[in-house]
Amino acid sequence: MRQETAIVVGATGAMGQVIARRLAARGLKVIAVARSADSVAALAAGQPNIVACVADISADTSIAAIAAMIDGPVRMLVHGPGVATAGGVMSAPTAAVVDAVNIKVGGLLRLVRAADGQLQRGSRIVAIGGHYGFEPTAYAATAGVANAALANVVRQYSWAYGSRGVTAHLVAPGPADTDRLRRVATSRGERDGISADAVLDEMRQESAIGAFTTVEQIAWAIELLLAPEADALAGGTLFMDAGRRKGLP
């Protein structure tokens, strides 16, 4: 029996590295997709279950590049590329917002099309969205717009693939203490005239438990979706925001 495959886009990011290693430890062959040849090679070094795939998910050329790496059934797709932090809705360049949607939404379309022929009953399509897609804010335009659109596409995939027994899922973390979050905090601090550390303290207090989500928690949730019982989560969103959301549902 051929080894099952997971494909992780954004594999060299703070979250992607932890996700790739966790899925590899699970016994899946992980195709780690990133733009930087050096970074993805470093991730794969010494990891027999991780193979490097250099591709730019913002371009259609990535479809063939990823497809060429697949040599067995695909158990899981994980789409988690980062997008630029470009400020709030009043100042973010329109090109940055368009680019974010291309990377998040267009990228997911490309990933799914690359793997379509190897998806089977029980396969999972997983996109990593984010808190700002559901709780809009004036200072994170790219993340808010792109992640809201991503949630819609995931729901569409749930219906498109449901008859094949393939399920689609969105994981929506709250802010995680990564370099990207610190860039967001810097942008918000410049707007409000306070330090980035003060912004981070404020953001912690937005959580019911006064905490950020960790990348390890996100990787745990993604691995959890491999369970057969996760069929019941088809089309749904796993909110991992440490109690930030106030709206219903």
Coordinates of C-alpha atoms in Angstrom, one line a residue:
M1 CA 0.0 0.0 0.0
R2 CA 1.4 3.4 -1.0
Q3 CA 2.1 5.9 1.7
E4 CA -0.6 8.5 2.1
T5 CA 0.4 12.1 1.4
A6 CA -0.3 15.5 3.1
I7 CA 0.5 18.7 1.2
V8 CA 1.3 21.7 3.3
V9 CA 1.4 25.1 1.6
G10 CA 3.2 27.8 3.6
A11 CA 5.3 25.0 5.1
T12 CA 8.2 27.2 6.1
G13 CA 6.2 29.7 8.1
A14 CA 5.9 29.6 11.9
M15 CA 2.7 27.5 11.8
G16 CA 3.6 25.6 8.7
Q17 CA 6.8 24.1 10.1
V18 CA 5.1 22.7 13.1
I19 CA 2.2 21.4 11.1
A20 CA 4.5 19.7 8.6
R21 CA 6.6 18.0 11.3
R22 CA 3.5 16.9 13.2
L23 CA 1.9 15.3 10.1
A24 CA 5.2 13.7 9.2
A25 CA 5.5 12.2 12.7
R26 CA 2.0 10.8 12.1
G27 CA 3.5 8.7 9.2
L28 CA 2.2 10.8 6.3
K29 CA 4.5 11.8 3.5
V30 CA 4.5 15.6 3.6
I31 CA 5.0 17.6 0.5
A32 CA 6.2 20.9 1.9
V33 CA 5.4 23.8 -0.4
A34 CA 7.1 27.2 -0.2
R35 CA 8.6 29.8 -2.5
S36 CA 12.1 29.7 -0.9
A37 CA 14.2 26.8 -2.1
D38 CA 16.7 27.3 0.8
S39 CA 14.0 27.5 3.5
V40 CA 12.0 24.5 2.3
A41 CA 15.2 22.4 1.9
A42 CA 16.2 23.3 5.4
L43 CA 12.8 22.1 6.7
A44 CA 13.1 18.8 4.8
A45 CA 16.7 18.1 5.8
G46 CA 16.9 15.0 8.1
Q47 CA 13.2 14.5 7.8
P48 CA 12.5 11.3 5.8
N49 CA 8.8 11.9 5.6
I50 CA 9.1 15.5 4.4
V51 CA 9.9 16.4 0.8
A52 CA 10.5 19.9 -0.6
C53 CA 8.4 21.5 -3.3
V54 CA 9.4 24.9 -4.5
A55 CA 6.3 26.7 -5.9
D56 CA 4.6 30.1 -5.7
I57 CA 1.0 29.4 -4.7
S58 CA 0.0 32.9 -6.0
A59 CA 0.7 31.7 -9.6
D60 CA -1.0 29.1 -11.7
T61 CA 2.4 27.5 -12.4
S62 CA 2.1 26.1 -8.9
I63 CA -0.6 23.6 -10.0
A64 CA 1.8 21.6 -12.2
A65 CA 4.7 22.0 -9.7
I66 CA 2.7 20.5 -6.9
A67 CA 1.0 17.8 -9.0
A68 CA 4.4 16.6 -10.2
M69 CA 5.3 15.8 -6.6
I70 CA 2.3 13.6 -5.8
D71 CA 2.8 9.9 -6.2
G72 CA 0.1 8.4 -4.0
P73 CA -3.3 9.1 -2.4
V74 CA -3.6 12.5 -0.8
R75 CA -5.0 12.3 2.7
M76 CA -4.9 16.0 3.6
L77 CA -4.3 19.4 2.0
V78 CA -3.3 22.2 4.4
H79 CA -3.4 25.7 2.9
G80 CA -1.7 28.1 5.2
P81 CA 0.3 30.8 3.4
G82 CA 0.8 34.1 5.0
V83 CA -0.2 37.4 3.5
A84 CA 1.3 40.9 3.8
T85 CA 0.5 43.1 6.7
A86 CA -0.5 46.3 4.8
G87 CA -2.4 48.4 7.4
G88 CA -6.0 49.2 7.8
V89 CA -8.9 49.6 5.4
M90 CA -8.4 53.3 5.2
S91 CA -4.7 53.1 4.1
A92 CA -3.9 49.6 2.8
P93 CA -3.0 49.7 -0.9
T94 CA -5.7 48.1 -3.0
A95 CA -3.0 46.0 -4.7
A96 CA -2.1 44.5 -1.3
V97 CA -5.8 43.5 -0.6
V98 CA -6.1 41.9 -4.1
D99 CA -2.8 40.1 -3.6
A100 CA -4.0 38.7 -0.2
V101 CA -7.2 37.3 -1.8
N102 CA -5.1 35.8 -4.6
I103 CA -2.8 34.1 -2.2
K104 CA -5.5 32.9 0.2
V105 CA -8.4 32.1 -2.2
G106 CA -6.7 31.7 -5.5
G107 CA -4.0 29.6 -3.8
L108 CA -6.5 27.2 -2.3
L109 CA -8.1 26.8 -5.7
R110 CA -4.7 26.0 -7.2
L111 CA -3.8 23.5 -4.4
V112 CA -7.0 21.6 -4.7
R113 CA -6.8 21.4 -8.5
A114 CA -3.2 20.1 -8.2
A115 CA -4.3 17.2 -6.0
D116 CA -7.9 16.6 -7.2
G117 CA -7.1 13.3 -9.0
Q118 CA -5.6 11.8 -5.8
L119 CA -8.3 12.9 -3.3
Q120 CA -10.3 10.0 -2.0
R121 CA -13.0 9.2 0.5
G122 CA -11.9 10.5 3.9
S123 CA -9.5 13.1 2.4
R124 CA -9.5 16.5 4.1
I125 CA -9.2 19.9 2.5
V126 CA -8.0 22.3 5.3
A127 CA -7.6 26.0 5.0
I128 CA -6.1 28.2 7.7
G129 CA -8.0 31.4 8.0
G130 CA -8.0 33.7 11.0
H131 CA -9.9 35.6 13.6
Y132 CA -10.1 38.8 11.6
G133 CA -12.1 37.1 8.9
F134 CA -15.0 36.8 11.4
E135 CA -14.3 39.8 13.7
P136 CA -13.5 42.7 11.3
T137 CA -11.2 45.4 12.5
A138 CA -10.1 48.7 11.0
Y139 CA -6.4 47.8 11.2
A140 CA -6.0 44.5 9.4
A141 CA -7.6 44.8 6.0
T142 CA -5.7 42.1 4.1
A143 CA -6.3 39.4 6.7
G144 CA -9.9 40.4 7.3
V145 CA -10.9 40.4 3.6
A146 CA -9.0 37.4 2.5
N147 CA -10.0 35.2 5.4
A148 CA -13.6 36.1 5.1
A149 CA -13.5 35.1 1.4
L150 CA -11.6 31.9 2.3
A151 CA -14.5 30.8 4.6
N152 CA -16.9 31.1 1.7
V153 CA -14.7 29.0 -0.6
V154 CA -14.3 26.3 2.0
R155 CA -18.0 26.0 2.4
Q156 CA -18.3 25.8 -1.4
Y157 CA -15.8 23.0 -1.5
S158 CA -17.8 21.1 1.2
W159 CA -20.7 20.9 -1.2
A160 CA -18.5 20.3 -4.3
Y161 CA -16.7 17.4 -2.8
G162 CA -19.2 16.0 -0.4
S163 CA -20.5 13.3 -2.8
R164 CA -17.0 12.0 -3.0
G165 CA -16.6 11.7 0.7
V166 CA -14.0 14.5 0.8
T167 CA -14.5 17.1 3.5
A168 CA -13.4 20.7 3.6
H169 CA -12.6 22.6 6.8
L170 CA -11.5 26.0 8.0
V171 CA -9.3 26.5 11.0
A172 CA -9.6 30.0 12.3
P173 CA -7.0 30.8 14.9
G174 CA -6.9 33.8 17.1
P175 CA -3.7 35.8 17.1
A176 CA -0.6 33.7 17.6
D177 CA 2.6 35.1 19.0
T178 CA 4.6 35.1 15.8
D179 CA 6.6 37.5 13.8
R180 CA 3.6 38.2 11.7
L181 CA 1.5 39.2 14.8
R182 CA 4.2 41.6 15.9
R183 CA 4.1 43.3 12.5
V184 CA 0.3 43.7 12.9
A185 CA 1.0 45.1 16.4
T186 CA 3.5 47.5 15.1
S187 CA 1.1 48.8 12.4
R188 CA -1.7 49.2 15.0
G189 CA 0.7 50.9 17.4
E190 CA 1.8 53.4 14.8
R191 CA -1.9 54.2 14.2
D192 CA -2.6 54.7 17.9
G193 CA 0.7 56.2 18.9
I194 CA 1.7 53.5 21.4
S195 CA 4.4 50.7 21.4
A196 CA 4.0 47.3 19.8
D197 CA 4.4 45.7 23.3
A198 CA 1.5 47.8 24.6
V199 CA -0.6 46.6 21.6
L200 CA 0.3 43.0 22.3
D201 CA -0.8 43.4 26.0
E202 CA -4.1 44.9 24.8
M203 CA -4.6 42.0 22.4
R204 CA -4.1 39.4 25.1
Q205 CA -6.8 41.1 27.1
E206 CA -9.2 40.6 24.2
S207 CA -9.1 36.9 25.0
A208 CA -11.4 35.4 27.6
I209 CA -8.4 33.6 29.1
G210 CA -5.8 36.4 28.4
A211 CA -3.8 34.3 26.0
F212 CA -2.7 34.0 22.4
T213 CA -3.2 30.8 20.4
T214 CA -0.1 28.8 20.0
V215 CA 1.2 27.2 16.7
E216 CA 1.3 23.9 18.5
Q217 CA -2.4 24.1 19.3
I218 CA -3.2 24.9 15.7
A219 CA -1.1 21.8 14.5
W220 CA -3.0 19.7 17.0
A221 CA -6.4 20.7 15.6
I222 CA -5.3 20.0 12.1
E223 CA -4.1 16.5 13.0
L224 CA -7.4 16.0 14.8
L225 CA -9.2 16.4 11.5
L226 CA -7.6 13.2 10.3
A227 CA -9.9 11.2 12.6
P228 CA -12.9 9.5 10.9
E229 CA -15.2 11.3 13.4
A230 CA -14.2 14.6 11.8
D231 CA -16.6 13.9 8.9
A232 CA -19.2 15.6 11.1
L233 CA -17.2 18.8 10.9
A234 CA -17.6 19.0 7.1
G235 CA -17.8 22.6 5.9
G236 CA -17.4 24.0 9.4
T237 CA -15.0 26.4 11.0
L238 CA -12.8 25.5 14.0
F239 CA -12.5 28.7 16.0
M240 CA -9.3 28.6 17.9
D241 CA -9.4 32.2 19.2
A242 CA -8.9 31.6 23.0
G243 CA -12.4 33.1 23.6
R244 CA -12.1 36.3 21.5
R245 CA -15.2 36.1 19.5
K246 CA -18.3 37.7 21.0
G247 CA -20.7 37.2 18.1
L248 CA -23.1 34.3 17.5
P249 CA -22.7 31.9 16.0

